[in-house]
Each structure stands twice: as C-alpha cells, then as structure tokens.
Coordinates of C-alpha atoms in Angstrom, one line a residue:
X149 CA 38.3 46.8 24.8
X150 CA 36.4 47.4 21.6
X151 CA 36.2 44.1 19.6
X152 CA 37.9 43.8 16.1
X153 CA 35.1 43.6 13.3
X154 CA 34.0 39.9 13.1
X155 CA 34.3 38.1 9.8
X156 CA 31.0 37.1 8.1
X157 CA 30.1 33.8 10.1
X158 CA 30.3 30.6 8.2
X159 CA 27.0 28.5 7.9
X160 CA 26.9 25.3 10.1
X161 CA 25.1 22.2 9.3
X162 CA 21.7 22.3 8.1
X163 CA 18.8 20.2 9.5
X164 CA 17.6 17.6 7.1
X165 CA 14.2 16.5 7.4
X166 CA 10.7 18.2 6.7
X167 CA 11.3 21.6 5.5
X168 CA 13.3 24.6 4.6
X169 CA 17.0 24.1 5.7
X170 CA 17.8 25.9 9.1
X171 CA 21.1 27.4 9.3
X172 CA 23.1 27.6 12.6
X173 CA 25.7 30.3 12.5
X174 CA 29.0 29.7 14.2
X175 CA 29.8 32.3 16.7
X176 CA 32.3 34.9 15.6
X177 CA 35.3 35.2 18.1
X178 CA 36.8 38.5 18.6
X179 CA 40.1 39.5 20.2
X180 CA 41.1 42.8 21.5
X181 CA 43.1 44.8 19.3
X182 CA 45.3 46.1 22.2
X183 CA 45.1 45.3 26.1
X184 CA 43.4 48.0 28.1
X185 CA 45.6 50.3 30.2
X186 CA 44.8 50.4 33.8
X187 CA 43.6 53.9 33.8
X188 CA 41.0 53.2 31.1
X189 CA 39.4 50.2 32.9
X190 CA 36.5 52.2 34.6
X191 CA 35.4 54.0 31.5
X192 CA 35.4 50.7 29.5
X193 CA 33.3 48.9 32.2
X194 CA 30.8 51.8 32.3
X195 CA 30.7 51.7 28.5
X196 CA 30.1 48.1 28.6
X197 CA 27.2 48.4 31.1
X198 CA 25.6 51.2 29.0
X199 CA 25.7 49.0 25.8
X200 CA 24.3 46.1 27.7
X201 CA 21.4 48.1 28.9
X202 CA 20.8 49.3 25.3
X203 CA 20.8 45.7 24.1
X204 CA 18.4 44.4 26.8
X205 CA 16.0 47.2 26.2
X206 CA 15.9 46.4 22.4
X207 CA 15.3 42.8 23.2
X208 CA 12.5 43.5 25.7
X209 CA 10.9 46.0 22.8
X210 CA 11.0 43.2 20.4
X211 CA 9.3 40.8 22.8
X212 CA 6.6 43.3 23.4
X213 CA 5.9 43.9 19.8
X214 CA 3.0 42.0 18.1
X215 CA 4.3 38.8 16.4
X216 CA 4.2 38.9 12.7
X217 CA 1.9 36.5 10.9
X218 CA 4.7 35.7 8.4
X219 CA 5.4 32.1 7.8
X220 CA 8.0 30.2 9.5
X221 CA 10.1 30.1 6.4
X222 CA 9.8 34.0 6.0
X223 CA 10.9 34.4 9.7
X224 CA 13.7 32.1 9.1
X225 CA 14.9 34.0 6.1
X226 CA 14.7 37.3 8.1
X227 CA 17.0 35.7 10.7
X228 CA 19.2 34.5 8.0
X229 CA 19.6 38.0 6.6
X230 CA 20.8 39.3 10.0
X231 CA 23.3 36.5 10.0
X232 CA 24.8 37.1 6.5
X233 CA 23.3 33.9 4.7
X234 CA 20.1 35.3 3.3
X235 CA 21.0 34.5 -0.3
X236 CA 21.8 30.8 0.6
X237 CA 18.5 30.6 2.3
X238 CA 16.6 32.0 -0.7
X239 CA 18.4 29.8 -3.0
X240 CA 17.7 26.6 -1.0
X241 CA 13.9 27.6 -0.6
X242 CA 13.6 27.7 -4.5
X243 CA 15.2 24.2 -4.8
X244 CA 12.7 21.4 -4.8
X245 CA 15.6 18.9 -4.3
X246 CA 16.3 17.2 -1.0
X247 CA 17.7 19.9 1.3
X248 CA 21.0 18.1 2.5
X249 CA 22.3 17.5 -1.1
X250 CA 21.1 20.9 -2.7
X251 CA 24.7 22.0 -2.8
X252 CA 25.7 19.2 -5.0
X253 CA 25.1 19.4 -8.8
X254 CA 22.2 17.5 -9.9
X255 CA 23.1 14.3 -11.7
X256 CA 21.5 14.1 -15.2
X257 CA 21.6 10.4 -15.9
X258 CA 21.9 8.8 -19.4
X259 CA 18.4 7.7 -20.3
X260 CA 18.0 8.5 -24.0
X261 CA 14.9 6.2 -24.4
X262 CA 12.8 7.7 -21.5
X263 CA 10.7 10.7 -21.6
X264 CA 12.6 14.1 -21.4
X265 CA 10.7 14.8 -18.2
X266 CA 11.9 11.8 -16.3
X267 CA 15.2 12.4 -14.5
X268 CA 17.3 10.6 -11.7
X269 CA 15.4 10.9 -8.3
X270 CA 11.8 10.6 -7.3
X271 CA 9.4 10.9 -10.1
X272 CA 6.2 12.9 -9.6
X273 CA 3.6 14.8 -11.3
X274 CA 3.8 14.9 -15.2
X275 CA 7.1 12.9 -14.9
X276 CA 5.2 10.0 -13.4
X277 CA 2.4 10.4 -16.0
X278 CA 4.9 10.3 -18.8
X279 CA 6.8 7.3 -17.3
X280 CA 3.8 5.2 -17.0
X281 CA 2.5 6.0 -20.6
X282 CA 6.0 5.2 -21.9
X283 CA 6.0 1.8 -20.1
X284 CA 2.6 1.0 -21.5
X285 CA 3.5 2.0 -25.1
X286 CA 6.6 -0.2 -25.0
X287 CA 4.7 -3.1 -23.5
X288 CA 6.6 -3.8 -20.3
X289 CA 5.9 -3.5 -16.7
X290 CA 8.2 -1.9 -14.2
X291 CA 8.7 -4.0 -10.9
X292 CA 7.6 -2.8 -7.5
X293 CA 9.4 -4.0 -4.6
X294 CA 8.2 -3.8 -0.9
X295 CA 11.2 -2.6 1.2
X296 CA 11.4 -2.8 4.9
X297 CA 14.8 -1.3 5.6
X298 CA 17.5 1.0 4.1
X299 CA 19.4 -2.1 3.0
X300 CA 16.4 -3.4 0.8
X301 CA 15.9 0.2 -0.5
X302 CA 19.6 0.5 -1.4
X303 CA 19.6 -3.0 -3.2
X304 CA 16.7 -1.9 -5.3
X305 CA 18.4 1.3 -6.4
X306 CA 21.6 -0.6 -7.1
X307 CA 19.8 -3.1 -9.2
X308 CA 18.0 -0.4 -11.2
X309 CA 21.4 1.2 -11.8
X310 CA 22.9 -2.1 -13.1
X311 CA 19.9 -2.5 -15.3
X312 CA 19.9 1.2 -16.4
X313 CA 16.2 1.1 -15.8
X314 CA 13.6 2.8 -13.5
X315 CA 12.1 0.9 -10.6
X316 CA 9.3 1.3 -8.1
X317 CA 10.1 1.2 -4.3
X318 CA 7.1 0.9 -2.0
X319 CA 6.2 0.3 1.6
X320 CA 3.3 -1.6 3.2
X321 CA 2.0 -0.6 6.5
X322 CA 3.8 -3.5 8.3
X323 CA 7.0 -2.7 6.4
X324 CA 6.9 0.8 7.3
X325 CA 6.3 0.0 11.0
X326 CA 9.4 -2.2 10.7
X327 CA 11.4 0.6 9.4
X328 CA 10.3 2.8 12.3
X329 CA 11.3 0.2 14.8
X330 CA 9.7 -2.0 17.4
X331 CA 10.2 0.5 20.0
X332 CA 8.1 3.2 18.6
X333 CA 4.5 3.6 19.7
X334 CA 2.0 2.8 16.8
X335 CA -1.0 4.3 18.4
X336 CA -3.1 5.9 15.6
X337 CA -0.6 4.3 13.2
X338 CA 2.1 6.7 14.2
X339 CA 5.0 4.3 13.6
X340 CA 3.4 3.2 10.3
X341 CA 3.4 6.7 9.2
X342 CA 6.9 7.8 10.5
X343 CA 8.5 4.7 9.1
X344 CA 6.9 5.4 5.7
X345 CA 8.0 9.0 5.6
X346 CA 11.5 8.0 7.0
X347 CA 11.9 5.5 4.1
X348 CA 10.7 8.1 1.6
X349 CA 13.3 10.5 2.6
X350 CA 15.9 7.9 2.4
X351 CA 14.9 7.2 -1.1
X352 CA 14.9 11.0 -1.9
X353 CA 18.4 11.4 -0.3
X354 CA 20.0 8.7 -2.4
X355 CA 17.9 8.2 -5.7
X356 CA 19.6 11.0 -7.3
X357 CA 23.2 9.9 -6.3
X358 CA 22.4 6.4 -7.7
X359 CA 21.3 8.1 -10.8
X360 CA 18.0 6.2 -11.2
X361 CA 14.4 7.2 -11.7
X362 CA 12.3 5.9 -8.8
X363 CA 8.5 5.8 -8.6
X364 CA 7.9 6.1 -4.7
X365 CA 4.7 4.2 -3.7
X366 CA 2.8 2.6 -0.7
X367 CA 1.3 -0.7 -1.1
X368 CA -2.2 -2.3 0.1
X369 CA -4.2 -0.1 2.4
X370 CA -7.5 -1.7 3.4
X371 CA -10.4 0.3 5.0
X372 CA -9.1 -0.1 8.6
X373 CA -5.6 1.3 7.6
X374 CA -7.3 4.6 6.3
X375 CA -5.7 6.5 9.2
X376 CA -2.4 5.5 8.1
X377 CA -3.3 6.8 4.6
X378 CA -4.5 10.1 6.0
X379 CA -1.1 10.5 7.9
X380 CA 0.7 10.1 4.7
X381 CA -1.4 12.5 2.8
X382 CA -0.6 15.1 5.5
X383 CA 2.9 14.5 5.0
X384 CA 2.8 14.8 1.2
X385 CA 0.7 18.1 1.6
X386 CA 3.4 19.5 3.9
X387 CA 6.1 18.7 1.4
X388 CA 4.2 19.9 -1.4
X389 CA 3.8 23.3 0.2
X390 CA 7.4 23.8 0.8
X391 CA 8.8 22.1 -2.4
X392 CA 6.0 22.2 -5.1
X393 CA 5.7 18.4 -5.3
X394 CA 4.5 15.5 -3.2
X395 CA 7.0 13.5 -1.1
X396 CA 5.7 10.2 -2.7
X397 CA 4.9 9.6 -6.3
X398 CA 1.7 7.6 -5.5
X399 CA -0.2 5.7 -3.0
X400 CA -2.5 2.7 -3.3
X401 CA -6.0 2.2 -1.7
X402 CA -7.0 -1.5 -1.6
X403 CA -10.8 -1.4 -0.9
X404 CA -11.4 -4.4 -3.0
X405 CA -13.3 -6.3 0.0
X406 CA -15.9 -3.5 0.3
X407 CA -18.9 -3.2 -2.2
X408 CA -17.7 -1.7 -5.5
X409 CA -19.9 1.4 -5.1
X410 CA -18.3 2.2 -1.7
X411 CA -14.8 1.4 -3.1
X412 CA -15.3 4.0 -6.0
X413 CA -16.8 6.5 -3.5
X414 CA -13.9 6.5 -1.1
X415 CA -11.3 6.4 -4.0
X416 CA -12.9 9.4 -5.5
X417 CA -12.9 11.4 -2.3
X418 CA -9.2 10.7 -1.8
X419 CA -8.2 11.3 -5.3
X420 CA -9.7 14.7 -5.4
X421 CA -7.4 15.6 -2.6
X422 CA -4.4 13.9 -4.2
X423 CA -5.0 15.3 -7.6
X424 CA -4.3 18.9 -6.1
X425 CA -0.7 18.1 -5.3
X426 CA 0.0 15.8 -8.4
X427 CA -0.1 12.6 -6.3
X428 CA -1.1 9.4 -8.1
X429 CA -3.5 6.7 -6.9
X430 CA -3.6 3.1 -7.4
X431 CA -6.9 1.5 -6.7
X432 CA -7.9 -2.2 -6.5
X433 CA -11.0 -4.1 -7.4
X434 CA -11.7 -7.8 -7.4
X435 CA -9.6 -9.7 -4.9
X436 CA -6.0 -10.8 -5.2
X437 CA -5.8 -14.3 -3.6
X438 CA -3.3 -15.7 -1.1
X439 CA -1.9 -13.8 1.8
X440 CA 0.4 -10.8 2.0
X441 CA 1.3 -8.5 5.0
X442 CA -1.5 -9.9 7.4
X443 CA -4.2 -9.6 4.7
X444 CA -5.3 -13.3 4.0
X445 CA -7.6 -14.1 1.0
X446 CA -6.7 -17.7 0.6
X447 CA -10.2 -18.7 1.1
X448 CA -11.8 -16.2 -1.4
X449 CA -14.5 -17.3 -3.7
X450 CA -12.9 -18.2 -7.1
X451 CA -15.3 -15.7 -9.0
X452 CA -14.0 -13.0 -6.8
X453 CA -10.4 -13.4 -8.3
X454 CA -11.6 -12.1 -11.6
X455 CA -12.7 -8.7 -12.4
X456 CA -15.3 -7.9 -15.1
X457 CA -14.8 -5.2 -17.8
X458 CA -18.0 -3.5 -16.8
X459 CA -16.7 -3.2 -13.3
X460 CA -13.4 -1.7 -14.5
X461 CA -15.3 0.8 -16.6
X462 CA -17.3 2.0 -13.7
X463 CA -14.0 2.8 -11.9
X464 CA -12.4 4.4 -15.0
X465 CA -15.4 6.5 -15.6
X466 CA -15.6 7.8 -12.0
X467 CA -12.0 8.5 -11.6
X468 CA -11.5 10.2 -14.9
X469 CA -14.0 13.0 -14.0
X470 CA -11.5 14.3 -11.3
X471 CA -9.5 17.2 -12.8
X472 CA -5.8 16.5 -13.1
X473 CA -6.4 12.9 -11.9
X474 CA -3.7 10.2 -12.3
X475 CA -4.6 6.9 -11.4
X476 CA -3.8 3.1 -12.2
X477 CA -6.1 0.0 -11.6
X478 CA -5.1 -3.3 -10.1
X479 CA -7.7 -5.6 -11.6
X480 CA -8.1 -9.1 -10.5
X481 CA -7.3 -11.8 -13.3
X482 CA -6.7 -14.8 -11.1
X483 CA -3.5 -13.5 -9.5
X484 CA -2.6 -14.4 -6.0
X485 CA 0.0 -13.4 -3.4
X486 CA 2.4 -16.1 -2.2
X487 CA 4.8 -18.6 -3.8
X488 CA 3.0 -21.6 -5.7
X489 CA 4.2 -24.1 -8.0
X490 CA 3.4 -23.6 -11.6
X491 CA 0.0 -24.6 -12.6
X492 CA -1.8 -23.9 -9.3
X493 CA -2.3 -20.2 -10.3
X494 CA -4.7 -19.9 -13.2
X495 CA -4.3 -16.5 -14.7
X496 CA -6.8 -15.2 -17.2
X497 CA -5.0 -11.9 -18.5
X498 CA -7.5 -11.7 -21.4
X499 CA -9.7 -10.0 -18.9
X500 CA -7.4 -6.9 -19.1
X501 CA -7.3 -7.0 -22.9
X502 CA -11.1 -7.3 -23.2
X503 CA -11.5 -4.4 -20.7
X504 CA -9.2 -2.2 -22.6
X505 CA -11.3 -3.0 -25.8
X506 CA -14.5 -2.4 -23.8
X507 CA -13.4 0.8 -22.3
X508 CA -11.9 2.2 -25.6
X509 CA -15.3 1.4 -27.3
X510 CA -17.1 3.3 -24.7
X511 CA -14.8 6.4 -25.2
X512 CA -15.0 6.2 -29.0
X513 CA -11.3 5.6 -29.3
X514 CA -9.6 3.9 -32.2
X515 CA -9.2 0.2 -32.3
X516 CA -6.1 -0.9 -30.3
X517 CA -6.1 1.9 -27.9
X518 CA -5.4 1.0 -24.3
X519 CA -6.8 3.8 -22.0
X520 CA -6.3 2.0 -18.8
X521 CA -3.1 1.9 -16.8
X522 CA -3.0 -1.6 -15.1
X523 CA -1.2 -3.0 -12.1
X524 CA -0.5 -6.5 -11.7
X525 CA -0.1 -8.1 -8.1
X526 CA 1.0 -11.6 -7.1
X527 CA 3.3 -12.7 -9.9
X528 CA 5.0 -15.3 -7.8
X529 CA 4.4 -18.8 -8.9
X530 CA 3.1 -17.8 -12.3
X531 CA 4.3 -19.6 -15.4
X532 CA 6.7 -17.4 -17.2
X533 CA 4.7 -18.1 -20.5
X534 CA 1.6 -16.5 -18.9
X535 CA 3.5 -13.5 -17.7
X536 CA 4.8 -12.9 -21.2

C-alpha cells in the first residue's frame, strides 16, 4: 500500500572529533493508511517492482557518473540537504567552536580586566598575543602545568575558575603518550601525537564550560622529537582548514642542546609554517638544568645555564622577520628542573632585564620598553624572593 508522507527526520548524534559534524538521520517509519484488499495485491506488487527497478537504475547511474572534486564537507552538506538538515550543517560549518557543544550558548565569562579579545575557551591568534602582552604589562606570569590525564586537565581548569584567572595547559611527549595509553603503538610517535591531540580536544570541549581562558601548549621538544612536532602541526593545519584557528595555541621547540645557529635556523623554518595558521612558538636557548621527562641536564656546564643578551638578540632579530610571527623565548638564567632546597639554585634574573634593555636599544625603543616575551622554566626549589 502507498506509504503515508514521512515527517522530516530528526538529526541523530553528531560525531565529535576532527571536523565538520556528520549527521545520521533516523529512518522514518511509515504505516499503511489502509490495509490492501485481496483483489489489489497483484497490482501493488507489480507497482512495487517497477518502482524498485527505477530506484536501482538511478543508483547505478549515480555510481557510473564521474565523481565530483568537491570537498568532503561540501558532499556532506549535499547529503544533508536531501535529509532536511542542510541549514543545521551550514550553521555548524560556520562555527569555530567545538562541534559537540555548538548548540549551547557560548559562555561569556566575567573578565573585566582582560583584553576584550580574550574569552573563555582555548585562546589562539590575536587573543593569544593580547593575553601575553597584557601579562607582561601587568608584570605577572601565567602558570603552565604539564598534564597527563583528563583528571589533571580538569584540576587545572577548576583552579583557574576558582582564581578567576587564565592558565596554560600543556603536554610533553611523554605525558601525551601516557594520555594515549600503554597499549597504543608509538611507532613514528603515533601515540605521542594521538595523546596530545586527544588532550587538546578534551580541553576544547570543557574550557568554555569552566568559563576560563586557556593557553593550550606543548612542552620541550628536542631535535630527536621533531617527528612528534611534525604530527602536531599536521593536526593543527587540518583543524585550521575547517575552523579558521589552530587546534593548539602554541608549541615549544627545545633545541638548546644544538648550536645556536642551527637552533635559530630550525625554529625559523617551523615558525614560517606556524605563522600561516596563527600558531605561536616557544623556543629555548641556553640549557635548563636538572631533569624532566627523560631529558637530563644535571651535569651541564654552569656557563651553559646562563644565556647572553647578544644571543637572545640573535633569536629575536631572526624570528621577528617572519610575517605575523608570534613567539616567546625561554632564556636560561640559572633555572633548573627538579625540586631542590632553597640556596642550591642560583638564579640570575638580571640577565633577562639586561636583555630587554639591550634589545630595546637595538630597536631604538624608549627606555623601559620590554620587547621580548620571556618564558621561565624550572621554578621548583627557587627562593620565593628570587621569583618575586
């Protein structure tokens, strides 16, 4: 019997990770308006067979037709149009927010002292630049915490909400692999990449709900870990292509064990690629002493623990030439990783102040200018007076 007209199908669950939301459409059930009479059974069957033949012919013709070069997103929108959900798909495609939660109103937060560009959620692009400049102008540092699980990520965001302040959440290669799990193969750093991306999506899904601005970052990446860095940049590029912003806020390259010229050369190459998607870079020169995440510099030469203003200027001059570059510098001033009793760590933060003066003079800036954004590593064991 002819089916009654089906109501528009309701959209089913969206798939979360990686891209444009995909909509499954619940099958519409139709019931016969009236039961067929015995005499009309044969014509009904013949009509059904005829309609079936037409449908099969249409499918075969569609399969034989040359495939369109349209993007996957465009094809999904076309399919969604046939299912009555085209408008919803287009709305989601235009939203840069995390797909699962895009139906919820965006929390605005209450940060009257923060730059207007900084909102709850992951901070990227110009908002990242504004937030770092704002911290420097107000003479304070934002804490960065290496996270290894959803629990530690949530703890950071809960603390940031309690303090009504922004926070940096970051992953090391080892921490990222831990997030992925011991059972995942780490050939070509697959688990390290997957774990960091998974952690990033977790932050993106919840940061807005906690109502806090988060700088999403990765920690030390030595030369032998560059394949991990490459995988992260590929993930950022895919995310940027779909949402107009990178997945992370920034990444760190730690090539401090390499000659300074090579360090600058590699950082320049990567920053040129990163700047095209508004992704920030943290670079390190000089050596941070102590041990962290398998990198042991406990026997480093004392002179290597202190950067020179001339070296910092070399870095600043080279990276500043890159269009739209956003970078920070982790310069060594005696800081070490690890927990030590006060007095065992000899900090010389005047290196940083003198470097600001040196570079400001090179640039012809007014006295008191601070052109460099510095990052401090290894605060554990330092006397509170030195930190202040």
